[in-house]
Coordinates of C-alpha atoms and ligand atoms in Angstrom, one line a residue:
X13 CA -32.8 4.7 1.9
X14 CA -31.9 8.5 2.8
X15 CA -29.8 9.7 0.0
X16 CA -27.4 11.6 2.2
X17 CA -24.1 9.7 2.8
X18 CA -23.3 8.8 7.0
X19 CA -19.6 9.0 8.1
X20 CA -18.4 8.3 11.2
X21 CA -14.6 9.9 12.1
X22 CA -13.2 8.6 15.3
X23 CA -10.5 11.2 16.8
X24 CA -12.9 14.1 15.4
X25 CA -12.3 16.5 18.0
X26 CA -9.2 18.1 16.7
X27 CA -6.2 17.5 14.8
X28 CA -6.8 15.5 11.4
X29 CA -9.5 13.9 12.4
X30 CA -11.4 17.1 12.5
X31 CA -10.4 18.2 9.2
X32 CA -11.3 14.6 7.8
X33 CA -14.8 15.8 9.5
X34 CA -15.3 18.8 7.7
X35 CA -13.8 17.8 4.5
X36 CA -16.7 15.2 4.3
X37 CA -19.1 17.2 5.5
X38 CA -18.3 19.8 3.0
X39 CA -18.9 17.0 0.4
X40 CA -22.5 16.6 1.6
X41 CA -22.0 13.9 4.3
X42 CA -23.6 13.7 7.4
X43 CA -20.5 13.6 9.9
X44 CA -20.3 11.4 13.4
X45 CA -18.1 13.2 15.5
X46 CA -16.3 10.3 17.1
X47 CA -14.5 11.7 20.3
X48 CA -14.3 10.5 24.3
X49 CA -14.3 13.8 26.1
X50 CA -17.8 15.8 25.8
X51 CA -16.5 19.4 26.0
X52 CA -14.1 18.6 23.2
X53 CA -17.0 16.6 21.2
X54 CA -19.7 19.1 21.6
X55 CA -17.5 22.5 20.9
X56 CA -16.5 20.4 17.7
X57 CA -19.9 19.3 16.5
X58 CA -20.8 23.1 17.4
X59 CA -18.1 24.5 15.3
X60 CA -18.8 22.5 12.0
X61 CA -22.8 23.6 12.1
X62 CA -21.0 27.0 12.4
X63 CA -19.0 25.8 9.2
X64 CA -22.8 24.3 7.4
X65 CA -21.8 20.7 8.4
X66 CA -24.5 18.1 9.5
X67 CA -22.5 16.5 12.8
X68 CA -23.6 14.9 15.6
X69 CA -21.7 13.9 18.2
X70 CA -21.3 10.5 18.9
X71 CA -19.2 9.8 22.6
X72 CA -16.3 7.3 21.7
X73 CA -13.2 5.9 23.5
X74 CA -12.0 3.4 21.4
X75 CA -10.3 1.4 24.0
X76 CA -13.8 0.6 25.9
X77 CA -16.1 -2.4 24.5
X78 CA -19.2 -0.3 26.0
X79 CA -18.2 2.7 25.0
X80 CA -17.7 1.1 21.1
X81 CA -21.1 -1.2 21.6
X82 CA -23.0 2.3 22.5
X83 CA -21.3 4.8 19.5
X84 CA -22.7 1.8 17.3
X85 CA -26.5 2.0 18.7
X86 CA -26.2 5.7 18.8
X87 CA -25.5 5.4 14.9
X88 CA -28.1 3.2 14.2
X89 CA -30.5 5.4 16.0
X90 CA -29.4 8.6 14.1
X91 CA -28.9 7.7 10.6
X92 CA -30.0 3.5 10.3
X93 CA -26.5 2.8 8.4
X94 CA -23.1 4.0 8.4
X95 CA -21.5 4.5 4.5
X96 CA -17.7 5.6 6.0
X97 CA -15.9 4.7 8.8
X98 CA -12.2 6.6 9.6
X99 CA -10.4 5.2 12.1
X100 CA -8.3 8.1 12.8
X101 CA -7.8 8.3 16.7
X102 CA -4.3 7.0 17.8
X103 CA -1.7 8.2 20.1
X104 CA 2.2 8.0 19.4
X105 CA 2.9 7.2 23.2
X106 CA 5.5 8.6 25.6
X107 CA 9.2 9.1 24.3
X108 CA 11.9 7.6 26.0
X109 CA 14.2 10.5 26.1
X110 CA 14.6 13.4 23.9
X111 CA 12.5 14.2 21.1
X112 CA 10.3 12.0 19.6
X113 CA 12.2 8.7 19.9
X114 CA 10.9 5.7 21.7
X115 CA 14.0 3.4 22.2
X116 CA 12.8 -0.4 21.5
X117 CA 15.9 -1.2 24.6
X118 CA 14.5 0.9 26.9
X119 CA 10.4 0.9 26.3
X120 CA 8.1 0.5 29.0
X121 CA 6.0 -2.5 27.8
X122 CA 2.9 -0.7 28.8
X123 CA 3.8 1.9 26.6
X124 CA 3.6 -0.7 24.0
X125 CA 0.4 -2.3 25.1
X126 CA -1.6 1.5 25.4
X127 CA -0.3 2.5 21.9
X128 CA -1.4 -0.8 20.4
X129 CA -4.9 -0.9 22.0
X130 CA -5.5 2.3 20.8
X131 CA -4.1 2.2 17.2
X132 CA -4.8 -1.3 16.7
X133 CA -7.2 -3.2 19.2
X134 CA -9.1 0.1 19.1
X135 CA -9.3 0.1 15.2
X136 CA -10.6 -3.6 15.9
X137 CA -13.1 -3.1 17.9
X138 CA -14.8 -0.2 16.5
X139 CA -14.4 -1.7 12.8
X140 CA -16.3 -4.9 14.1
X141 CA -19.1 -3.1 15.9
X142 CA -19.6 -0.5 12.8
X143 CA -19.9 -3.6 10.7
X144 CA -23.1 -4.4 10.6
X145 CA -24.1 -0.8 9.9
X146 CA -21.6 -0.9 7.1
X147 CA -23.4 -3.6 4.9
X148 CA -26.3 -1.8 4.9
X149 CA -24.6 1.0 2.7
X150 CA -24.5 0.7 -1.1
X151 CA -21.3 1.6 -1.1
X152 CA -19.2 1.5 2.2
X153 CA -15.6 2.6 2.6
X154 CA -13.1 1.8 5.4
X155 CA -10.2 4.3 6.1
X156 CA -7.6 3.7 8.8
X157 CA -5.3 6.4 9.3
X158 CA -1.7 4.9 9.4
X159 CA 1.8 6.6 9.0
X160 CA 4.5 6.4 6.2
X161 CA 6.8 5.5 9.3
X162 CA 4.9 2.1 9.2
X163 CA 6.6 1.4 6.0
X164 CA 9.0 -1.6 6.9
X165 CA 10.4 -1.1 3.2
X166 CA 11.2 2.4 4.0
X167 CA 12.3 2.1 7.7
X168 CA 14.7 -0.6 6.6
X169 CA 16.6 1.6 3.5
X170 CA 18.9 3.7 5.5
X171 CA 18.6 5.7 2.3
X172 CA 15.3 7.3 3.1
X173 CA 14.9 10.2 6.0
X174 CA 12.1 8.7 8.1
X175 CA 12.6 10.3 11.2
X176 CA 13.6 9.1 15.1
X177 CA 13.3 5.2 15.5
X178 CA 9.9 5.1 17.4
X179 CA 9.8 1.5 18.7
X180 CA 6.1 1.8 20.4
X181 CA 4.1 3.9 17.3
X182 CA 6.1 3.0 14.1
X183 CA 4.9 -0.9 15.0
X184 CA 1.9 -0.3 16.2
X185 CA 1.2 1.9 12.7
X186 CA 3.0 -1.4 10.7
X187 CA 0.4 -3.5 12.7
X188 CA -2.4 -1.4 11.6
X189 CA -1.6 -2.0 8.4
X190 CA -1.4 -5.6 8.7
X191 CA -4.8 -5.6 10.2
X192 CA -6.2 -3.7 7.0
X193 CA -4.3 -6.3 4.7
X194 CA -6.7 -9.0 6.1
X195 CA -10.2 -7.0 6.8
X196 CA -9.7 -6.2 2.8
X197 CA -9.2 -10.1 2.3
X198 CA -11.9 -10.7 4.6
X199 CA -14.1 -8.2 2.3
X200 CA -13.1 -9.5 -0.8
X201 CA -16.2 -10.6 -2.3
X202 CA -18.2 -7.7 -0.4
X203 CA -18.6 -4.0 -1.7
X204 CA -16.7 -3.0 1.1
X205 CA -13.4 -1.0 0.4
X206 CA -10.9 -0.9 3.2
X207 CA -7.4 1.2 2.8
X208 CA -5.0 2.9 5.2
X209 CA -3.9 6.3 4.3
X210 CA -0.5 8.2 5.7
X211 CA -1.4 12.1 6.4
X212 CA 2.4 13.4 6.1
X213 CA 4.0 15.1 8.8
X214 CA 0.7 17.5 10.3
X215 CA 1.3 20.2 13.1
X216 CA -1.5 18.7 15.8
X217 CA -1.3 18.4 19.0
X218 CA 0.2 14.8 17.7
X219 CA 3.5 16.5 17.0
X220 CA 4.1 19.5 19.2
X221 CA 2.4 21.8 16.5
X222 CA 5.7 20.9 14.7
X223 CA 5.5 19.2 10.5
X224 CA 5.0 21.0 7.5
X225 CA 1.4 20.6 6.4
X226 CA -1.8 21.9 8.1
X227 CA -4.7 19.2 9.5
X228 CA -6.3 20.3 6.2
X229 CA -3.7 19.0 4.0
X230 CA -2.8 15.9 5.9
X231 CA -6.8 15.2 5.8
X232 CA -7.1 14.9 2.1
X233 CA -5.9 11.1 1.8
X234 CA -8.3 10.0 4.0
X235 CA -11.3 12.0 2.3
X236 CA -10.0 10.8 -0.8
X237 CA -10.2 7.0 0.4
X238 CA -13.4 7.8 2.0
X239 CA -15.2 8.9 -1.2
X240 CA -13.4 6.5 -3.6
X241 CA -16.2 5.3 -6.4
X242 CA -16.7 1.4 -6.8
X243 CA -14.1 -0.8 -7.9
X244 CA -11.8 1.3 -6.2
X245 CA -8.6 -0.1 -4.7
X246 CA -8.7 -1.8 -1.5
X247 CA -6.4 -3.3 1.0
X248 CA -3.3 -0.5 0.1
X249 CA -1.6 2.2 1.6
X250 CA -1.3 5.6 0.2
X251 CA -0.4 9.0 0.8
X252 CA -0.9 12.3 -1.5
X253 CA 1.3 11.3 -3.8
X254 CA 0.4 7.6 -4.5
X255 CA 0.9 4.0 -3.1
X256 CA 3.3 3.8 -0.1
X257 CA 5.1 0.4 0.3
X258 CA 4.4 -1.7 2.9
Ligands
NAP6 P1 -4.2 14.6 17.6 O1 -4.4 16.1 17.2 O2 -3.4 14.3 18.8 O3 -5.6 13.9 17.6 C1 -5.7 12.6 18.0 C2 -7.2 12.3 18.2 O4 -7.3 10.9 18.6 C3 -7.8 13.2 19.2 O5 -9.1 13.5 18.9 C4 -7.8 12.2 20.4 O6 -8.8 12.5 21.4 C5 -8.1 10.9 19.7 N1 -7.9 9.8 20.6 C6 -6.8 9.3 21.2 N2 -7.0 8.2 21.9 C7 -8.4 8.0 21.8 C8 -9.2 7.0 22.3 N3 -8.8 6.0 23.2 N4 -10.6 7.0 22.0 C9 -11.0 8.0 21.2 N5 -10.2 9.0 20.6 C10 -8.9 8.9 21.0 O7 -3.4 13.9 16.4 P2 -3.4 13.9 14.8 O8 -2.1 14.4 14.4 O9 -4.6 14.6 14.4 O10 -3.5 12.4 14.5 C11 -4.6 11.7 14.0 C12 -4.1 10.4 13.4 O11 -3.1 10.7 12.4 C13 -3.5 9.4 14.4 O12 -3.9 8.1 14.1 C14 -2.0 9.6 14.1 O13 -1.3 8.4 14.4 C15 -2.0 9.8 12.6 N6 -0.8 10.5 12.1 C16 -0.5 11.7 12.4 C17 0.6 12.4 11.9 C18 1.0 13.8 12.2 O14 2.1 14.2 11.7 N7 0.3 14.5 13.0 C19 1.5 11.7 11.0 C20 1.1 10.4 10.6 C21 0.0 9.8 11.2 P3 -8.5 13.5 22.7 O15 -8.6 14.9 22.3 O16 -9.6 13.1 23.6 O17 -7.1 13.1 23.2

């Protein structure tokens, strides 16, 4: 088996997702460039060779079984396993008013069902197809990028400054979560280490361009979940500065 580690980022075009790209590929991994639209993929997988990164692009929309069924062949075909997975794509949905805030008395249901099969049906469905390629890795790792404003513990102490009530993504995040409670369950007995990391508040496109920290720094949970060494945790939640309640 080829010594050099496969990752596949999904959401790699931009944002964090990029960042989670290069910081693997930095650390010697060959980087899937998960992404939907093929000018965005390709001028991504163009700039990290610029930056010495081995990408390839692999077309995803995590919302379409074909699409998912395909990026998994196309894996296969390029690199035989698959030793990371990020699921990192994931939308916040449409506000109901001002700001950021979704209002759970006034959402549009299919708000609620487009942010959930993207940040969680999506997650599903790509985890499942990449599976296979998975357990054929020594050491495979499962990173789904959440949100600290999935934290029911913190959303429910009025103590704690968690931002608008978002009625649409917070869920859908808490969900998420859920979901990578049981695939660590699931994986118990396997090699397989699944955790969902929070990225902090990241000017992206995500946010207006608006939060503190830079795609870089809101990458670095991710890459460090990515790269943990065996016997590693599984099945929590963290951000930079530790374990974030559920
Ligand atoms: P971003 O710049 O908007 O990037 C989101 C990425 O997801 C883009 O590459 C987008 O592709 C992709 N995507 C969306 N729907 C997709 C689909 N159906 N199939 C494939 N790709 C899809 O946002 P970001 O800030 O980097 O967010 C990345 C992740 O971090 C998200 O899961 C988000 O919830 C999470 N997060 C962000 C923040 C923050 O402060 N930014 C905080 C907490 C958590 P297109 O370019 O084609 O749209």
């Amino acid at each position: 088996m080829s010594e050099t580690k496969i990752a596949l980022v999904t959401g790699a075009n931009k944002g964090i997702g990029y960042e989670i790209a290069t910081g693997l590929g930095t650390r010697g991994y060959r980087v899937g460039v998960g992404a939907r639209d093929e000018v965005r993929r390709e001028s991504a997988v163009e700039k990290l060779r610029t930056a010495g990164v081995d990408a390839f692009g692999v077309p995803l929309d995590v919302t379409a079984d074909l699409s998912v069924t395909e990026a998994a062949e196309l894996v296969e075909r390029q690199a035989g396993r698959l030793d990371v997975l990020v699921n990192n794509a994931g939308i916040s949905g449409p506000p109901t008013g001002q700001g950021w805030a979704q209002d759970p008395t006034a959402l549009d249901l299919d708000v609620v069902r487009t942010v959930v099969e993207t940040n969680v049906i999506g997650v599903i469905r790509v985890t499942n197809a990449m599976l296979p390629l998975l357990r054929r890795s020594t050491s495979p790792r499962i990173v789904n990028v959440s949100s600290s404003v999935a934290s029911l513990t913190r959303q429910a102490d009025p103590d704690i400054e968690i931002g608008p009530v978002m009625a649409a993504y917070s869920p859908s995040k808490s969900f998420l979560n859920a979901v990578t409670v049981q695939y660590a369950r699931q994986l118990a007995d396997t090699n397989i280490l699944v955790n969902a990391a929070c990225p902090g508040l990241v000017a992206t496109d995500f946010t207006g361009f608006q939060g503190p920290r830079t795609p870089e720094q809101g990458a670095a949970t991710a890459i460090r979940l990515a790269t943990l060494p065996d016997g590693g945790p599984t099945g929590s939640f963290f951000e930079d500065d530790g374990v974030i309640p559920w």
